[in-house]
Short mmCIF file of N, CA and C in Angstrom, two decimals:
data_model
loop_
_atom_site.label_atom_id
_atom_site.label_comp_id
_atom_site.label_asym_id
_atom_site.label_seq_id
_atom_site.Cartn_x
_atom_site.Cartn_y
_atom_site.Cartn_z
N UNK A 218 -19.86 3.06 -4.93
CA UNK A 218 -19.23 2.16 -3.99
C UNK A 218 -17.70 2.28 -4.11
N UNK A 219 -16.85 1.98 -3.09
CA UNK A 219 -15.81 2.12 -2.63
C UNK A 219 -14.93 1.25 -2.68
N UNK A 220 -13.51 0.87 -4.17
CA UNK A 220 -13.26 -0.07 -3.95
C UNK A 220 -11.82 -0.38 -3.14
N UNK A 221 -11.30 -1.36 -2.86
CA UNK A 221 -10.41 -1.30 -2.22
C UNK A 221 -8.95 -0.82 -2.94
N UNK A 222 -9.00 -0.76 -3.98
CA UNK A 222 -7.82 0.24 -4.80
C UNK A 222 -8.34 1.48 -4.67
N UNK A 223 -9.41 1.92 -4.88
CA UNK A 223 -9.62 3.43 -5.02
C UNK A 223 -9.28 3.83 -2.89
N UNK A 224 -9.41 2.77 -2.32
CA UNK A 224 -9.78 3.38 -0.83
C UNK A 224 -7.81 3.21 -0.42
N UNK A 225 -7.07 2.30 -1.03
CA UNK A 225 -5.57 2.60 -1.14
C UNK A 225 -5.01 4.02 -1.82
N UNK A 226 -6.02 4.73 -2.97
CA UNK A 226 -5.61 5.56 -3.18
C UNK A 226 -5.42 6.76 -2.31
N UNK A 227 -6.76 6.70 -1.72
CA UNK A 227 -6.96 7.75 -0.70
C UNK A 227 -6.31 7.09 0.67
N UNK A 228 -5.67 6.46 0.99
CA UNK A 228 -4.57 5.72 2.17
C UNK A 228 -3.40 6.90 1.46
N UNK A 229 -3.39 6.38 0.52
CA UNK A 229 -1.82 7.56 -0.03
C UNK A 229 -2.43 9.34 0.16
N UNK A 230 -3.40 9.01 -0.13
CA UNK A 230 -3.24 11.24 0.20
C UNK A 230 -3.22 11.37 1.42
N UNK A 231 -4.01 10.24 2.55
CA UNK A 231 -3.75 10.66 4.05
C UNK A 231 -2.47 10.55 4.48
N UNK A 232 -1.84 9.87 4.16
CA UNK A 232 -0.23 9.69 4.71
C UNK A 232 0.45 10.98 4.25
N UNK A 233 0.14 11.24 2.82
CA UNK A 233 0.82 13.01 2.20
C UNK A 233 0.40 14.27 3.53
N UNK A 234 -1.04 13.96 3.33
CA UNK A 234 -1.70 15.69 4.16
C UNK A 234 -1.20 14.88 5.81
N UNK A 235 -0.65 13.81 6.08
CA UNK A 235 -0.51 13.74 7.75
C UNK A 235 1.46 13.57 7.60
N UNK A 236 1.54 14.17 6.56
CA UNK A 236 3.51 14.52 6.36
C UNK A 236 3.83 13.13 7.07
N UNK A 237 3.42 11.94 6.38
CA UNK A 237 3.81 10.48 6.30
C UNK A 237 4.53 10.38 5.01
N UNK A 238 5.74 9.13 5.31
CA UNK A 238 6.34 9.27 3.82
C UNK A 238 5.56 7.41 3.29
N UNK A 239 5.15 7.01 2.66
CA UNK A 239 4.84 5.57 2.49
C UNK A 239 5.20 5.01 1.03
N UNK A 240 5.70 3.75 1.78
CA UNK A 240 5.61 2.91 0.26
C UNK A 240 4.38 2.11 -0.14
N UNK A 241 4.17 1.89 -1.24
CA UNK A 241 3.13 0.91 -1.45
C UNK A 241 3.50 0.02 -2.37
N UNK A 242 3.04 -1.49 -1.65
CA UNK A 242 3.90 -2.32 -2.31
C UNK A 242 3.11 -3.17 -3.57
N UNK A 243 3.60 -2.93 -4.78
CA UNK A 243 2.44 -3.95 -5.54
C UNK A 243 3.55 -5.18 -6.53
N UNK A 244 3.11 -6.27 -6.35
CA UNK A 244 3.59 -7.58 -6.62
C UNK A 244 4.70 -7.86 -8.10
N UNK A 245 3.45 -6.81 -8.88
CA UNK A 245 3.71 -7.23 -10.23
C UNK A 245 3.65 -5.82 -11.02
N UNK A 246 4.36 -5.64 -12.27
CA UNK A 246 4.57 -4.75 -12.69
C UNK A 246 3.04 -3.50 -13.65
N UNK A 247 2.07 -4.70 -13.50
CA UNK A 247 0.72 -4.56 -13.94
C UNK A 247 0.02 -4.12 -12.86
N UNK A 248 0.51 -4.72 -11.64
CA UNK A 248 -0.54 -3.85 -10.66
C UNK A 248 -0.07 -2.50 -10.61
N UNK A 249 1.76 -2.32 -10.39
CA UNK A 249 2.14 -1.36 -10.47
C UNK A 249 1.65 0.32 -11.24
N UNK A 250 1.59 -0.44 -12.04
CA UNK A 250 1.67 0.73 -13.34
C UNK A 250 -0.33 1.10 -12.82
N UNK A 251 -0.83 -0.15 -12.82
CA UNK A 251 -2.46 0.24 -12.48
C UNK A 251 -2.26 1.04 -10.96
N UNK A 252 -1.69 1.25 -10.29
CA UNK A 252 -1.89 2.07 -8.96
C UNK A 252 -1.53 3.61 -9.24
N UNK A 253 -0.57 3.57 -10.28
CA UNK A 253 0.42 4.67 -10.80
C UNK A 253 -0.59 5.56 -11.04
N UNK A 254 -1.40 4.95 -12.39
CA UNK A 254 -2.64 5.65 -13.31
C UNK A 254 -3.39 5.94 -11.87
N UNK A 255 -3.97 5.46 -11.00
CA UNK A 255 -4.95 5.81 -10.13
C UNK A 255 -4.71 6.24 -9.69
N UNK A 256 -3.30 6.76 -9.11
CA UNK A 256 -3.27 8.04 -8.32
C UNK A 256 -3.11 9.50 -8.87
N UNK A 257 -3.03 9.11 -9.95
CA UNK A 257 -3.19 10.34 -11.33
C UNK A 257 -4.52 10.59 -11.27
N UNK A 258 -5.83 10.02 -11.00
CA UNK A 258 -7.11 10.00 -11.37
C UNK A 258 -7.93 10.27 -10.71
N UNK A 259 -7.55 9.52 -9.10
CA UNK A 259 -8.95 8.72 -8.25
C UNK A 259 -9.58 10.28 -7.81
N UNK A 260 -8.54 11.25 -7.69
CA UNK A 260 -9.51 12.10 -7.32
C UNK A 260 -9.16 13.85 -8.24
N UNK A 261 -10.09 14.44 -8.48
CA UNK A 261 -10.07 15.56 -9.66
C UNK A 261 -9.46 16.40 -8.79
N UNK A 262 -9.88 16.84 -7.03
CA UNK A 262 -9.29 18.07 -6.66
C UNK A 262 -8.20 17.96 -5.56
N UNK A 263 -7.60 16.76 -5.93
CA UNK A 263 -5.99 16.44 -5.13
C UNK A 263 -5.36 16.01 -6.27
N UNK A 264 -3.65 15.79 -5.64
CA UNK A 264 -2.69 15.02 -6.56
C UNK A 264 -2.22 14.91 -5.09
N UNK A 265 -1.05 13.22 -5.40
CA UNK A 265 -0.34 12.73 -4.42
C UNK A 265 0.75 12.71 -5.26
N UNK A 266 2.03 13.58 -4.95
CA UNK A 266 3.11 13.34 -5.70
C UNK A 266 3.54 11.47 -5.33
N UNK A 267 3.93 10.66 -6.41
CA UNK A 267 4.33 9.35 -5.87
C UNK A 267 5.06 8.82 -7.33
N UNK A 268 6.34 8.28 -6.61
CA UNK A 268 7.42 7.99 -8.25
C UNK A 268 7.44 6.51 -7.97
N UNK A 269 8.18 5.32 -9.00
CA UNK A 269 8.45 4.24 -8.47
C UNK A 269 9.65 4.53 -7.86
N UNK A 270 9.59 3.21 -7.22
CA UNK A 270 11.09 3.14 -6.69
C UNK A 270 12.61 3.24 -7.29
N UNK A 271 12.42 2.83 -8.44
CA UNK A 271 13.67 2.94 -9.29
C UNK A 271 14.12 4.61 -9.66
N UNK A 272 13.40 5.37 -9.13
CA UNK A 272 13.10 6.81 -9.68
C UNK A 272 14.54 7.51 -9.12
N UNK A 273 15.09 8.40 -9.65
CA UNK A 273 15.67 9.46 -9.23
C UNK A 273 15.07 10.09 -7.63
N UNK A 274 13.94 10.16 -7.74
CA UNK A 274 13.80 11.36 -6.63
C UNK A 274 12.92 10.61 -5.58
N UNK A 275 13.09 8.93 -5.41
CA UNK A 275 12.72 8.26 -4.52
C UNK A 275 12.40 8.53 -3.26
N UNK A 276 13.60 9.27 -3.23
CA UNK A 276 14.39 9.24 -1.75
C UNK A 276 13.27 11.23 -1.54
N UNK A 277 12.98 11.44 -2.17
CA UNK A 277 12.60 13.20 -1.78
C UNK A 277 10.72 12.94 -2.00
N UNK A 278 10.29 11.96 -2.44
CA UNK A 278 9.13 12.11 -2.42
C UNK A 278 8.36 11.13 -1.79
N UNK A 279 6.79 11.60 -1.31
CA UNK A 279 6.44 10.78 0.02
C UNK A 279 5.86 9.72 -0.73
N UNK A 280 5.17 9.14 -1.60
CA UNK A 280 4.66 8.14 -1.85
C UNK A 280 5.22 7.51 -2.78
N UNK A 281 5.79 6.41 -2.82
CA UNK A 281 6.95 5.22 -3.82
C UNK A 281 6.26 4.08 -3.36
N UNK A 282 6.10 3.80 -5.14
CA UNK A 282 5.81 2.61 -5.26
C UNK A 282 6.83 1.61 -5.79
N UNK A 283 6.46 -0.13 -5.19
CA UNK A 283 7.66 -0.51 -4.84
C UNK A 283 7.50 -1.61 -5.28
N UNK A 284 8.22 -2.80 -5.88
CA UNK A 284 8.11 -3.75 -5.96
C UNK A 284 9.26 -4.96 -5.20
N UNK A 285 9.19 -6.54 -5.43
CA UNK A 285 9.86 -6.90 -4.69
C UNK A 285 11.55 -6.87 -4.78
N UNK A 286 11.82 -6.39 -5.88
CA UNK A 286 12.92 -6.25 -5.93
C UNK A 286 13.55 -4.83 -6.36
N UNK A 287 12.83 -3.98 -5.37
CA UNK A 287 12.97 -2.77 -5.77
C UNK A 287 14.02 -2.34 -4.42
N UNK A 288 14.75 -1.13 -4.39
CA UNK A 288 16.29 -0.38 -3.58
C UNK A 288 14.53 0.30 -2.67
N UNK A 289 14.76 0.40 -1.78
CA UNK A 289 13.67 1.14 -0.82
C UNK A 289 14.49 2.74 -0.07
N UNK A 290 13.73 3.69 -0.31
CA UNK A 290 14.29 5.10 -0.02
C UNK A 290 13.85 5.10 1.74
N UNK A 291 13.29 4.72 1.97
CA UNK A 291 12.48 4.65 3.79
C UNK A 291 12.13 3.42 3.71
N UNK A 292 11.88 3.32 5.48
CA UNK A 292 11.01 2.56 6.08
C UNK A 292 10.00 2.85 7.08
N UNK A 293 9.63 3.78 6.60
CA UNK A 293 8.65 4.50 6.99
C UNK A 293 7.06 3.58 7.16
N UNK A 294 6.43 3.84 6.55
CA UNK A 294 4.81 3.10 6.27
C UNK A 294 5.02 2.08 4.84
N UNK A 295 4.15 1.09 5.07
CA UNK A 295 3.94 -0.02 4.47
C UNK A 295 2.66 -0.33 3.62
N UNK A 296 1.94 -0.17 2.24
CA UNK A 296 0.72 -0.16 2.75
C UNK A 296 0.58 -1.62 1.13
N UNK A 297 0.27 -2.82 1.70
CA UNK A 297 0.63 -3.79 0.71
C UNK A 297 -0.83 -4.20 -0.45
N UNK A 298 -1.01 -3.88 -1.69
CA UNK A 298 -1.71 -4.44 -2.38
C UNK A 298 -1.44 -5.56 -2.93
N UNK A 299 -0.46 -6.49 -2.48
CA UNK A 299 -0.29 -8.39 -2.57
C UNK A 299 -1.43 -9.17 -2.42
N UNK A 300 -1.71 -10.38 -2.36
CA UNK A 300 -1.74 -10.95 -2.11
C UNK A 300 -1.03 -12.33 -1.20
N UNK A 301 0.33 -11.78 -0.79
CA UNK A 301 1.24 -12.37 0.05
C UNK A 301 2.15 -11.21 0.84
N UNK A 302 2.25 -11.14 1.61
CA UNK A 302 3.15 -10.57 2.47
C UNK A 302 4.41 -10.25 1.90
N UNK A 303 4.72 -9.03 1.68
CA UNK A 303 5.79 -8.16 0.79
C UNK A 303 6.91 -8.84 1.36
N UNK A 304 8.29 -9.06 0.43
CA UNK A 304 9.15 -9.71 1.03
C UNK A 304 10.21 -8.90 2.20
N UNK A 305 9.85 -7.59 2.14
CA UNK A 305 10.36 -6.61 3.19
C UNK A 305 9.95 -5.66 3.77
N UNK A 306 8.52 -6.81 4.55
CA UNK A 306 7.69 -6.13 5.44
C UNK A 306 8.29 -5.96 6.58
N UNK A 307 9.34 -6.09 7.02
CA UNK A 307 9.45 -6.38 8.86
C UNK A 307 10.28 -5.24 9.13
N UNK A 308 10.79 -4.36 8.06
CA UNK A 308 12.04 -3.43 7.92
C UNK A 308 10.94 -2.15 8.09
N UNK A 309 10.05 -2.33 7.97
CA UNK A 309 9.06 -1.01 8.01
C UNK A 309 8.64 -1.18 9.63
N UNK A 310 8.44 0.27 9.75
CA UNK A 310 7.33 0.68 11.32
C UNK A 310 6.10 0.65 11.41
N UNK A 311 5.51 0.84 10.04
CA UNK A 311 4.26 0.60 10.16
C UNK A 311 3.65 -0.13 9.06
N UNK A 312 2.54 -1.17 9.19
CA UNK A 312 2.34 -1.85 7.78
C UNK A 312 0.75 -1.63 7.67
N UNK A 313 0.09 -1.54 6.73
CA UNK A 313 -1.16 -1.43 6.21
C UNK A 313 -1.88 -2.41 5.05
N UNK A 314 -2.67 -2.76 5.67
CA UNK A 314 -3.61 -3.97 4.71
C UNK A 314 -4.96 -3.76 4.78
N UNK A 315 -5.43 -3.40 3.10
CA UNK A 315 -6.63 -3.10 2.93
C UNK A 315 -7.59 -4.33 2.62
N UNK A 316 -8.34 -4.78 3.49
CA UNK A 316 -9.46 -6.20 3.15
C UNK A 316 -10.88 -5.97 2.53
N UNK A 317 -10.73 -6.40 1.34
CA UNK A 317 -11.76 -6.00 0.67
C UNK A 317 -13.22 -6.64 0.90
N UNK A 318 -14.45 -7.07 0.36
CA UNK A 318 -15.12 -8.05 0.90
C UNK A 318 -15.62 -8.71 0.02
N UNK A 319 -14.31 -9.24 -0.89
CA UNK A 319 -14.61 -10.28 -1.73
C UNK A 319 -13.88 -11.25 -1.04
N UNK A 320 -14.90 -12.64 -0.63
CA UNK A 320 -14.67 -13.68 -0.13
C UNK A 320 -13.08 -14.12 0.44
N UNK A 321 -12.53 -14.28 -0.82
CA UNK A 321 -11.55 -14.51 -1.58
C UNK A 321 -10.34 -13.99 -1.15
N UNK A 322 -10.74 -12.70 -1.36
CA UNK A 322 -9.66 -11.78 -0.44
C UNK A 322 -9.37 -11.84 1.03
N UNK A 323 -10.37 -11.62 1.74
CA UNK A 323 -11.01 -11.53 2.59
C UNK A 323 -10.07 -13.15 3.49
N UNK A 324 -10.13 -13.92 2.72
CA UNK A 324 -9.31 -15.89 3.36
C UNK A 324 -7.85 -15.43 3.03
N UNK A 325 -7.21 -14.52 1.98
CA UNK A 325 -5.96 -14.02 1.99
C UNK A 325 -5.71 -13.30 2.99
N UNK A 326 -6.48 -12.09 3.14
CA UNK A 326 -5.79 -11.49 4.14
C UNK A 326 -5.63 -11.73 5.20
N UNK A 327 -6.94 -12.93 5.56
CA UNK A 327 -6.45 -13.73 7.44
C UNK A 327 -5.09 -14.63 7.17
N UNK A 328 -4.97 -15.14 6.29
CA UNK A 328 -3.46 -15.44 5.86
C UNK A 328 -2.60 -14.78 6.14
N UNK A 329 -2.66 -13.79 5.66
CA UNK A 329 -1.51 -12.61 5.80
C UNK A 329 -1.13 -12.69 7.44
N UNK A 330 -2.38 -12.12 7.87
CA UNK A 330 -2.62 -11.89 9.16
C UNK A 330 -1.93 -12.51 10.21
N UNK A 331 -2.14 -13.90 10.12
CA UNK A 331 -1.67 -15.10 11.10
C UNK A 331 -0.48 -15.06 10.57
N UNK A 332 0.45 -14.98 9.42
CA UNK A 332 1.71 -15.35 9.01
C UNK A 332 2.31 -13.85 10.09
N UNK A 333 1.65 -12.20 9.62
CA UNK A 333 2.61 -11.32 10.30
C UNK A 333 2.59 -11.29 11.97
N UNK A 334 1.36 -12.17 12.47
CA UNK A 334 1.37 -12.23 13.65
C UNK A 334 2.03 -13.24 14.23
N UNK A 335 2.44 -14.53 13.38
CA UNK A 335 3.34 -15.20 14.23
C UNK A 335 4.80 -14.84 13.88
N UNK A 336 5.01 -13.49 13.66
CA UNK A 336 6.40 -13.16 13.27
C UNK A 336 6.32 -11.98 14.12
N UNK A 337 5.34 -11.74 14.86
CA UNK A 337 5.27 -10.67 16.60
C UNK A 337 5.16 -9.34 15.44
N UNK A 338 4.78 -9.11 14.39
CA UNK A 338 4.27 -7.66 14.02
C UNK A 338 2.41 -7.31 13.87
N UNK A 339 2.99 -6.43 14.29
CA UNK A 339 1.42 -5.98 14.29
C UNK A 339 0.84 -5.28 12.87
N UNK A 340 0.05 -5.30 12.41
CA UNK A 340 -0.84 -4.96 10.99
C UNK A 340 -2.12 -3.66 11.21
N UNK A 341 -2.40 -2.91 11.27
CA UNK A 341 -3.56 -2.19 10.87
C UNK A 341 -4.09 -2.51 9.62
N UNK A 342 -5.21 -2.64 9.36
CA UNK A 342 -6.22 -3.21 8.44
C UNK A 342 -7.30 -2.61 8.62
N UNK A 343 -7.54 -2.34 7.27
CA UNK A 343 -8.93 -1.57 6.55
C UNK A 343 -9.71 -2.43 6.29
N UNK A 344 -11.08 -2.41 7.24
CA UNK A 344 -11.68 -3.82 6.27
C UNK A 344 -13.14 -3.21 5.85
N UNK A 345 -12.74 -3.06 4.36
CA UNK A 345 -14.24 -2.67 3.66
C UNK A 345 -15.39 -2.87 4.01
N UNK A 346 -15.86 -4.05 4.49
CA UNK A 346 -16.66 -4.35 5.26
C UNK A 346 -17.58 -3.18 5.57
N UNK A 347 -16.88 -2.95 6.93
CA UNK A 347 -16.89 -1.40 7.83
C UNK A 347 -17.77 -0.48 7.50
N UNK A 348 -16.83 -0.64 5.92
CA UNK A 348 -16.90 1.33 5.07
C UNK A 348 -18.65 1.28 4.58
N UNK A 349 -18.73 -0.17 4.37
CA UNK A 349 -20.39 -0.33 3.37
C UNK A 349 -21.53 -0.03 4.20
#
């Protein structure tokens, strides 16, 4: 089964092989570092080059991960593992939210939802659901 971090991982190799540059935004320095390791892992016969944001070579590589008080190299793609709406979602062109189908999540992300829609942006959303 397919979880919604491992299905963000593979969000980051499609944006690489479709020459997308994306950030992905994670809250806390624990989710961080846990997205880091998984894109080292999730899959044996790819790699997604991806640095944090604080990195030297931010600005030259397509996938940066970001936190909220991180310098942003683009505003390219958005793709948020929060639980609240990244504090510099509206500066991006495109934003991405993966809905998992734990309950729980699932009442966050219509949260999300209604907050980026009454601010006139639009969201693409993955909803696991779907995938099962």
């Amino acid at each position: 089964m397919i979880t919604a971090f491992n299905y963000a991982c593979k969000l980051a190799k499609k944006a690489l092989d479709g020459g997308k540059r994306l950030v992905v935004f994670a809250p806390d320095e624990a989710l961080a570092s846990q997205f880091d390791r998984a894109l080292w892992t999730f899959s044996p016969h790819s790699f997604v080059p991806h640095v944090r944001a604080e990195h030297a070579l931010a600005a030259e590589t397509p996938v940066v991960i970001a936190h909220a008080g991180s310098t942003l190299p683009h505003h390219d793609a958005l793709l948020n593992l929060g639980d609240e709406p990244p504090p510099y979602f509206s500066r991006f062109e495109f934003l991405r939210e993966v809905v998992s189908t734990n309950p729980d999540d699932r009442l966050k992300a219509r949260e999300r939802l209604k907050f980026y829609k009454s601010r006139g942006f639009l969201v693409d959303t993955l909803d696991m659901a779907t995938l099962i």
